[in-house]
Amino acid sequence: MDVLYFHQYFATRRRSTATRSYELARRLVERGHRVTIVSRDTRRLESGRDEEPQGRLLGRETVDGIDVLYLNVPYANRYPKPVRLASFTAFTVAATVAGALERKPDVVFASSTPLTIGIAGLATARMKRVPFVFEVRDLWPAVPVSLGALKSGPAVRSAEWLERQLYAGSERIVVCSEGALDELRTRGIPEEKLVLIPNAADLDVFRPDVVDGEFRGRHGLEGRFVALYAGAMGQANGLDQLVDAADALRRWGDQRVTIVALGDGGERPRLEERSRELGLTNLLFLPPVPKEELAGIVGAADVTLTIFAPYPILETNSPNKFFDSLAAGKPIVVNLDGWLRRLVEENDAGVWVPAGNAEALAGALSTLSANPDGVARMGRNARSLAEREFGRDEMADRLARTLEEAAA
């Protein structure tokens, strides 16, 4: 099977961002399929790259058997909204042209966000007269509308119209969470179109025995109970809950717990300033690191945090950090209600606290820090859950079956 795969943010394990498209495509290649990915040029962001990437406007490389076409269309979260929209538009046009010039595949697969990536995928599938499969990582535009990032009535209606067209034009729709699956069912999407392929645990990268033994010493964390947040620091992540929880722990006189926030995003400068104003010594901000390095840091923590802002639509998320933590055998404190809460509670793999409730988070961390046996038990259960239900190989098998059925 020949797969043409559109994803704006293709990244290997040498990046600090999500690697879902790389991990799935690599396994498709291992199963004998031919995969071409069309992506932004993210190569300069990789750590440990020995040579300067070739090609100014576009470049092509083979990455672990994957044929990757890189389009040099700049983008960063720090760009103003009009510039980000222009970048999305430019990439959509460039990707559509690139798709038209590629050989005819058996199936076209496009993975959002943003929603506009579906335009390139569907247009290419129509030109090549092949089936189109659309992956929905976040419900868009429902998420930006709920967060207030998309307010214009005409813009919202246009985005919703585009969403409906992409769903209608898809042979299959892949969703990453049970919440998203339920949401699309309520919208009347036919059951036979919907396929659940959650984000997955990289069981070979994140393991209980992978520990950065020097991490605590480098940052003065010896003897502390370390709660690690590793991920984006944007509006949707609601990380004021971390700052306020650290402040509550300080006020309570609990000197055992340190919260480590590792990552970057538009909210980070403001959060760091708040932490300085409050004089917090139990909240540490660290820069993002490649996934391979992150595994040892997760291994050095006691628990991890999967935190989002208190918007119900975000309960449909399937965050990578959650599955990385399962694989590492770390208990997870989650503040999303819904399927992630059910996973940690039913499997005794962590605890749930309400989104936005800083004192509940502080209380949970204080309780966990006083219960090392319970933390160890939850950690074992987390790894067992990852191996049983969320291995990357199983998710790749689901995707291969989905694409094969669509191509047939």
XYZ file of C-alpha atoms in Angstrom:
408
model
C 0.000 0.000 0.000
C 1.252 3.467 -0.931
C 0.275 6.124 1.650
C 0.534 9.900 1.143
C 0.492 11.359 4.668
C -0.043 15.095 5.367
C 1.036 16.354 8.791
C 2.409 19.835 9.472
C 4.594 18.917 12.446
C 6.480 15.720 11.599
C 9.111 15.182 14.302
C 11.485 12.394 15.297
C 12.547 11.563 18.833
C 15.256 14.219 18.555
C 12.550 16.862 18.943
C 10.743 17.981 22.083
C 7.309 17.795 20.460
C 4.849 14.995 19.699
C 6.186 12.185 17.490
C 2.934 10.403 16.626
C 3.281 10.751 12.837
C 6.879 9.506 12.921
C 6.096 6.529 15.149
C 3.049 5.441 13.136
C 4.681 5.986 9.735
C 7.806 4.090 10.778
C 5.708 1.105 11.764
C 3.708 1.256 8.539
C 7.018 1.035 6.666
C 8.067 -1.918 8.813
C 4.837 -3.649 7.759
C 5.811 -3.308 4.106
C 3.910 -0.143 3.175
C 5.368 2.852 1.349
C 4.849 6.149 3.190
C 5.469 9.717 2.029
C 4.928 12.492 4.582
C 4.413 16.147 3.601
C 5.438 18.408 6.507
C 6.770 21.805 7.431
C 10.557 21.886 7.523
C 11.182 21.128 11.197
C 14.690 19.739 10.732
C 16.585 22.712 12.151
C 14.764 22.215 15.441
C 16.186 18.726 15.940
C 18.976 18.181 18.439
C 22.078 16.310 17.376
C 21.635 16.906 13.648
C 25.092 16.509 12.093
C 24.527 18.258 8.772
C 22.754 21.394 7.587
C 19.386 20.480 6.031
C 19.402 20.644 2.256
C 16.936 22.720 0.224
C 15.746 26.262 0.803
C 12.129 26.063 -0.333
C 11.744 22.319 0.013
C 13.851 19.383 1.023
C 13.558 15.641 0.895
C 15.024 13.041 3.196
C 14.471 9.396 4.030
C 13.925 9.010 7.761
C 13.872 5.385 8.965
C 12.367 4.309 5.666
C 9.847 7.186 5.534
C 10.030 9.471 2.492
C 9.663 12.962 4.032
C 9.015 16.051 1.907
C 9.769 19.197 3.910
C 8.168 22.513 2.920
C 9.902 25.604 4.240
C 6.903 27.604 5.478
C 7.872 29.334 8.760
C 5.616 29.036 11.793
C 5.863 29.549 15.560
C 3.292 29.774 18.340
C 4.722 33.159 19.300
C 3.636 34.668 15.954
C 0.664 37.076 16.132
C -2.655 35.485 15.159
C -2.829 37.060 11.657
C 0.685 35.799 10.904
C -0.180 32.299 12.134
C -3.286 32.248 9.933
C -1.229 33.394 6.956
C 1.284 30.640 7.676
C -1.465 28.006 7.805
C -2.831 29.276 4.489
C 0.597 29.271 2.842
C 1.313 25.746 4.010
C -2.087 24.529 2.821
C -1.432 25.895 -0.657
C 2.133 24.557 -0.763
C 1.075 21.124 0.516
C -1.751 20.915 -2.033
C 0.671 21.688 -4.859
C 3.150 19.154 -3.457
C 0.394 16.541 -3.260
C -0.588 17.162 -6.862
C 2.995 16.603 -8.002
C 3.459 13.347 -6.083
C 2.841 9.948 -7.650
C -0.650 8.483 -7.260
C -0.982 6.795 -3.836
C -3.465 4.140 -2.761
C -4.817 6.347 0.026
C -4.338 9.898 1.336
C -4.111 10.400 5.103
C -4.137 13.854 6.737
C -3.704 14.597 10.433
C -4.919 17.806 12.081
C -4.359 20.255 13.720
C -4.814 22.703 12.148
C -8.060 21.896 10.398
C -6.726 23.385 7.161
C -4.380 20.422 6.649
C -7.513 18.533 5.650
C -7.924 20.817 2.622
C -4.600 19.645 1.194
C -5.456 16.033 1.964
C -8.965 16.055 0.523
C -7.966 18.085 -2.552
C -5.105 15.691 -3.295
C -7.335 12.653 -2.827
C -9.881 14.126 -5.245
C -7.218 14.952 -7.844
C -5.695 11.475 -7.584
C -9.114 9.773 -7.357
C -8.182 7.820 -4.228
C -9.815 7.519 -0.765
C -9.206 10.121 1.951
C -8.765 9.337 5.661
C -8.808 12.262 8.114
C -7.336 12.189 11.608
C -8.771 14.596 14.183
C -6.337 15.165 17.049
C -8.312 18.070 18.542
C -11.911 19.013 17.856
C -11.475 22.145 15.781
C -12.991 24.738 15.710
C -14.794 23.681 18.908
C -11.621 24.004 21.009
C -10.542 27.534 19.909
C -14.162 28.712 20.085
C -14.489 27.434 23.668
C -11.203 29.082 24.641
C -12.240 32.387 23.070
C -9.418 32.265 20.519
C -11.865 32.213 17.603
C -14.638 34.780 18.096
C -15.661 36.146 14.717
C -19.049 34.790 13.668
C -18.163 34.473 9.980
C -14.839 32.807 10.838
C -16.541 30.309 13.143
C -19.214 29.483 10.570
C -16.581 29.068 7.853
C -14.513 26.750 10.039
C -17.567 24.683 10.951
C -18.523 24.429 7.278
C -15.014 23.254 6.416
C -15.112 20.725 9.242
C -18.377 19.271 7.888
C -16.969 19.067 4.353
C -13.864 17.226 5.522
C -15.910 14.737 7.530
C -18.258 14.182 4.607
C -15.365 13.665 2.200
C -13.554 11.166 4.402
C -13.747 7.432 3.947
C -12.717 7.070 7.608
C -12.281 9.536 10.478
C -9.607 8.681 13.053
C -10.078 10.177 16.531
C -7.628 10.113 19.424
C -9.927 9.911 22.454
C -13.180 8.386 23.611
C -14.491 11.887 24.287
C -13.930 12.945 20.681
C -15.514 9.715 19.492
C -18.646 10.405 21.542
C -18.783 14.025 20.356
C -18.713 13.061 16.673
C -21.351 10.405 17.262
C -23.667 13.052 18.690
C -23.134 15.101 15.526
C -24.484 12.263 13.436
C -21.212 11.012 11.927
C -21.881 7.415 10.787
C -20.458 4.843 13.188
C -18.757 2.929 10.374
C -16.649 5.995 9.564
C -15.230 6.425 13.065
C -12.036 4.750 14.273
C -10.484 5.247 17.727
C -6.669 5.274 17.664
C -5.499 7.018 20.858
C -2.098 8.490 21.394
C 0.145 5.714 22.575
C 2.946 4.784 24.920
C 6.454 4.497 23.519
C 7.284 1.457 25.597
C 10.859 1.264 24.289
C 11.693 4.905 25.127
C 9.852 5.522 28.410
C 10.541 2.668 30.830
C 10.715 2.372 34.619
C 14.445 1.614 34.379
C 15.249 4.728 32.294
C 16.286 7.334 34.860
C 18.514 10.394 34.550
C 20.503 9.795 37.723
C 21.993 13.305 37.676
C 18.783 15.252 37.127
C 17.958 15.818 40.781
C 21.511 16.791 41.650
C 21.720 19.296 38.797
C 18.652 21.126 40.055
C 18.923 20.802 43.831
C 16.064 18.321 44.108
C 17.681 15.668 46.293
C 15.275 14.463 48.934
C 12.326 16.259 47.366
C 9.095 14.755 46.058
C 9.156 15.821 42.398
C 5.923 16.381 40.448
C 6.770 16.894 36.764
C 4.753 18.756 34.150
C 6.320 18.324 30.694
C 4.579 19.925 27.756
C 3.175 23.052 26.162
C 2.610 26.214 28.170
C -0.278 27.884 26.383
C -3.716 29.157 27.263
C -5.292 25.717 26.942
C -2.911 24.205 29.485
C -4.174 26.180 32.466
C -0.821 26.225 34.264
C -1.824 28.890 36.754
C -3.049 25.844 38.664
C 0.602 24.817 39.098
C 1.667 28.256 40.336
C -1.243 28.464 42.754
C -0.675 24.895 43.981
C 2.987 25.676 44.684
C 1.876 28.793 46.573
C -0.604 26.725 48.610
C 2.103 24.189 49.512
C 4.378 27.060 50.611
C 1.637 28.563 52.753
C 0.942 25.185 54.340
C 4.606 24.794 55.201
C 4.945 21.616 53.119
C 8.624 21.570 52.148
C 8.646 18.076 50.642
C 7.088 18.793 47.242
C 8.672 20.577 44.266
C 6.770 21.099 41.037
C 8.912 21.068 37.893
C 7.416 22.679 34.770
C 9.387 21.692 31.676
C 8.427 23.114 28.300
C 7.671 26.329 26.492
C 4.794 28.370 25.128
C 3.166 31.758 25.071
C 2.152 31.664 28.755
C 5.567 30.745 30.144
C 6.959 34.307 30.665
C 3.828 35.356 32.564
C 3.846 32.193 34.686
C 7.517 32.652 35.568
C 6.861 36.273 36.514
C 3.984 35.202 38.781
C 6.233 32.623 40.434
C 8.931 35.253 41.065
C 6.412 37.723 42.485
C 5.147 35.065 44.903
C 8.694 34.122 45.881
C 8.155 30.448 45.104
C 11.158 28.197 45.595
C 9.129 25.003 45.130
C 8.305 25.653 41.454
C 11.078 25.180 38.905
C 10.829 26.103 35.212
C 13.045 24.214 32.754
C 13.393 24.437 28.954
C 12.030 21.716 26.645
C 14.315 18.801 25.778
C 14.278 16.113 23.056
C 12.027 13.154 23.719
C 14.945 10.784 24.213
C 16.308 13.037 26.978
C 12.865 13.618 28.452
C 12.501 9.896 29.171
C 15.259 10.035 31.807
C 13.762 13.153 33.411
C 10.327 11.529 33.667
C 12.081 8.535 35.204
C 13.690 10.795 37.816
C 10.328 12.286 38.900
C 7.988 10.785 41.493
C 4.709 11.625 39.736
C 3.706 13.483 36.582
C 1.029 16.065 35.900
C -1.453 16.130 33.014
C -2.998 19.570 33.439
C -5.382 21.586 31.273
C -7.523 24.695 31.649
C -11.070 24.165 32.978
C -12.941 23.987 29.669
C -15.169 20.909 29.153
C -14.216 20.613 25.460
C -10.621 19.860 26.514
C -11.828 16.641 28.142
C -11.776 15.182 24.615
C -7.965 15.514 24.535
C -5.516 12.628 24.201
C -2.277 14.206 25.507
C 1.069 12.588 24.741
C 2.429 13.371 28.198
C -0.184 11.092 29.754
C 0.882 8.042 27.742
C 4.594 8.770 28.164
C 4.030 8.728 31.919
C 2.161 5.431 31.782
C 5.071 3.880 29.871
C 7.581 5.255 32.393
C 5.641 3.677 35.246
C 4.805 6.973 36.926
C 1.527 7.788 38.700
C -0.307 10.598 36.932
C -2.220 13.446 38.490
C -4.844 14.448 35.903
C -7.334 17.289 36.018
C -9.350 16.282 32.945
C -12.664 14.672 33.716
C -13.944 11.993 31.368
C -11.935 9.159 29.903
C -8.511 10.072 31.371
C -9.990 10.316 34.844
C -11.628 6.938 34.323
C -8.342 5.401 33.175
C -6.353 6.476 36.228
C -9.089 5.748 38.758
C -10.239 2.375 37.410
C -6.648 1.176 37.023
C -5.300 2.762 40.233
C -2.639 4.471 38.115
C -2.926 7.973 39.542
C -5.394 10.473 40.964
C -7.832 13.048 39.643
C -8.215 16.646 40.819
C -10.662 19.230 39.436
C -9.300 21.542 36.736
C -8.468 24.974 38.079
C -8.565 23.879 41.725
C -5.085 24.663 43.034
C -5.679 23.560 46.611
C -6.983 20.170 45.447
C -3.793 19.716 43.403
C -1.604 20.801 46.306
C -3.468 18.442 48.630
C -3.101 15.510 46.252
C 0.657 16.090 45.906
C 1.087 16.432 49.659
C -0.830 13.183 50.239
C 1.140 11.314 47.591
C 4.460 12.513 48.951
C 3.567 10.927 52.313
C 2.620 7.577 50.720
C 5.650 6.074 48.919
C 4.144 2.586 48.886
C 1.000 3.866 47.182
C 3.077 5.809 44.658
C 5.084 2.682 43.830
C 1.895 0.620 43.428
C 0.303 3.204 41.132
C 3.493 3.328 39.086
C 3.440 -0.431 38.518
C -0.217 -0.218 37.526
C 0.547 2.608 35.096
C 3.171 0.582 33.247
C 0.878 -2.441 33.181
C -1.917 -0.324 31.657
C 0.463 1.038 29.002
C 1.589 -2.451 28.018
C -1.942 -3.851 28.034
C -3.844 -1.162 26.141
C -1.659 1.590 24.702
C 1.404 0.110 23.020
C 2.426 1.976 19.887
C 2.545 -1.253 17.845
C -1.144 -1.954 18.498
C -2.075 1.597 17.456
C -0.044 1.213 14.249
C -1.871 -2.029 13.510
C -5.204 -0.216 13.880
C -4.068 2.515 11.514
C -2.770 0.010 8.950
C -6.115 -1.821 9.002
C -8.011 1.464 8.657
C -5.965 2.640 5.674
C -6.106 -0.775 4.025
C -9.898 -0.908 4.386
C -10.217 2.603 2.947
C -7.886 1.784 0.048
C -9.875 -1.358 -0.716
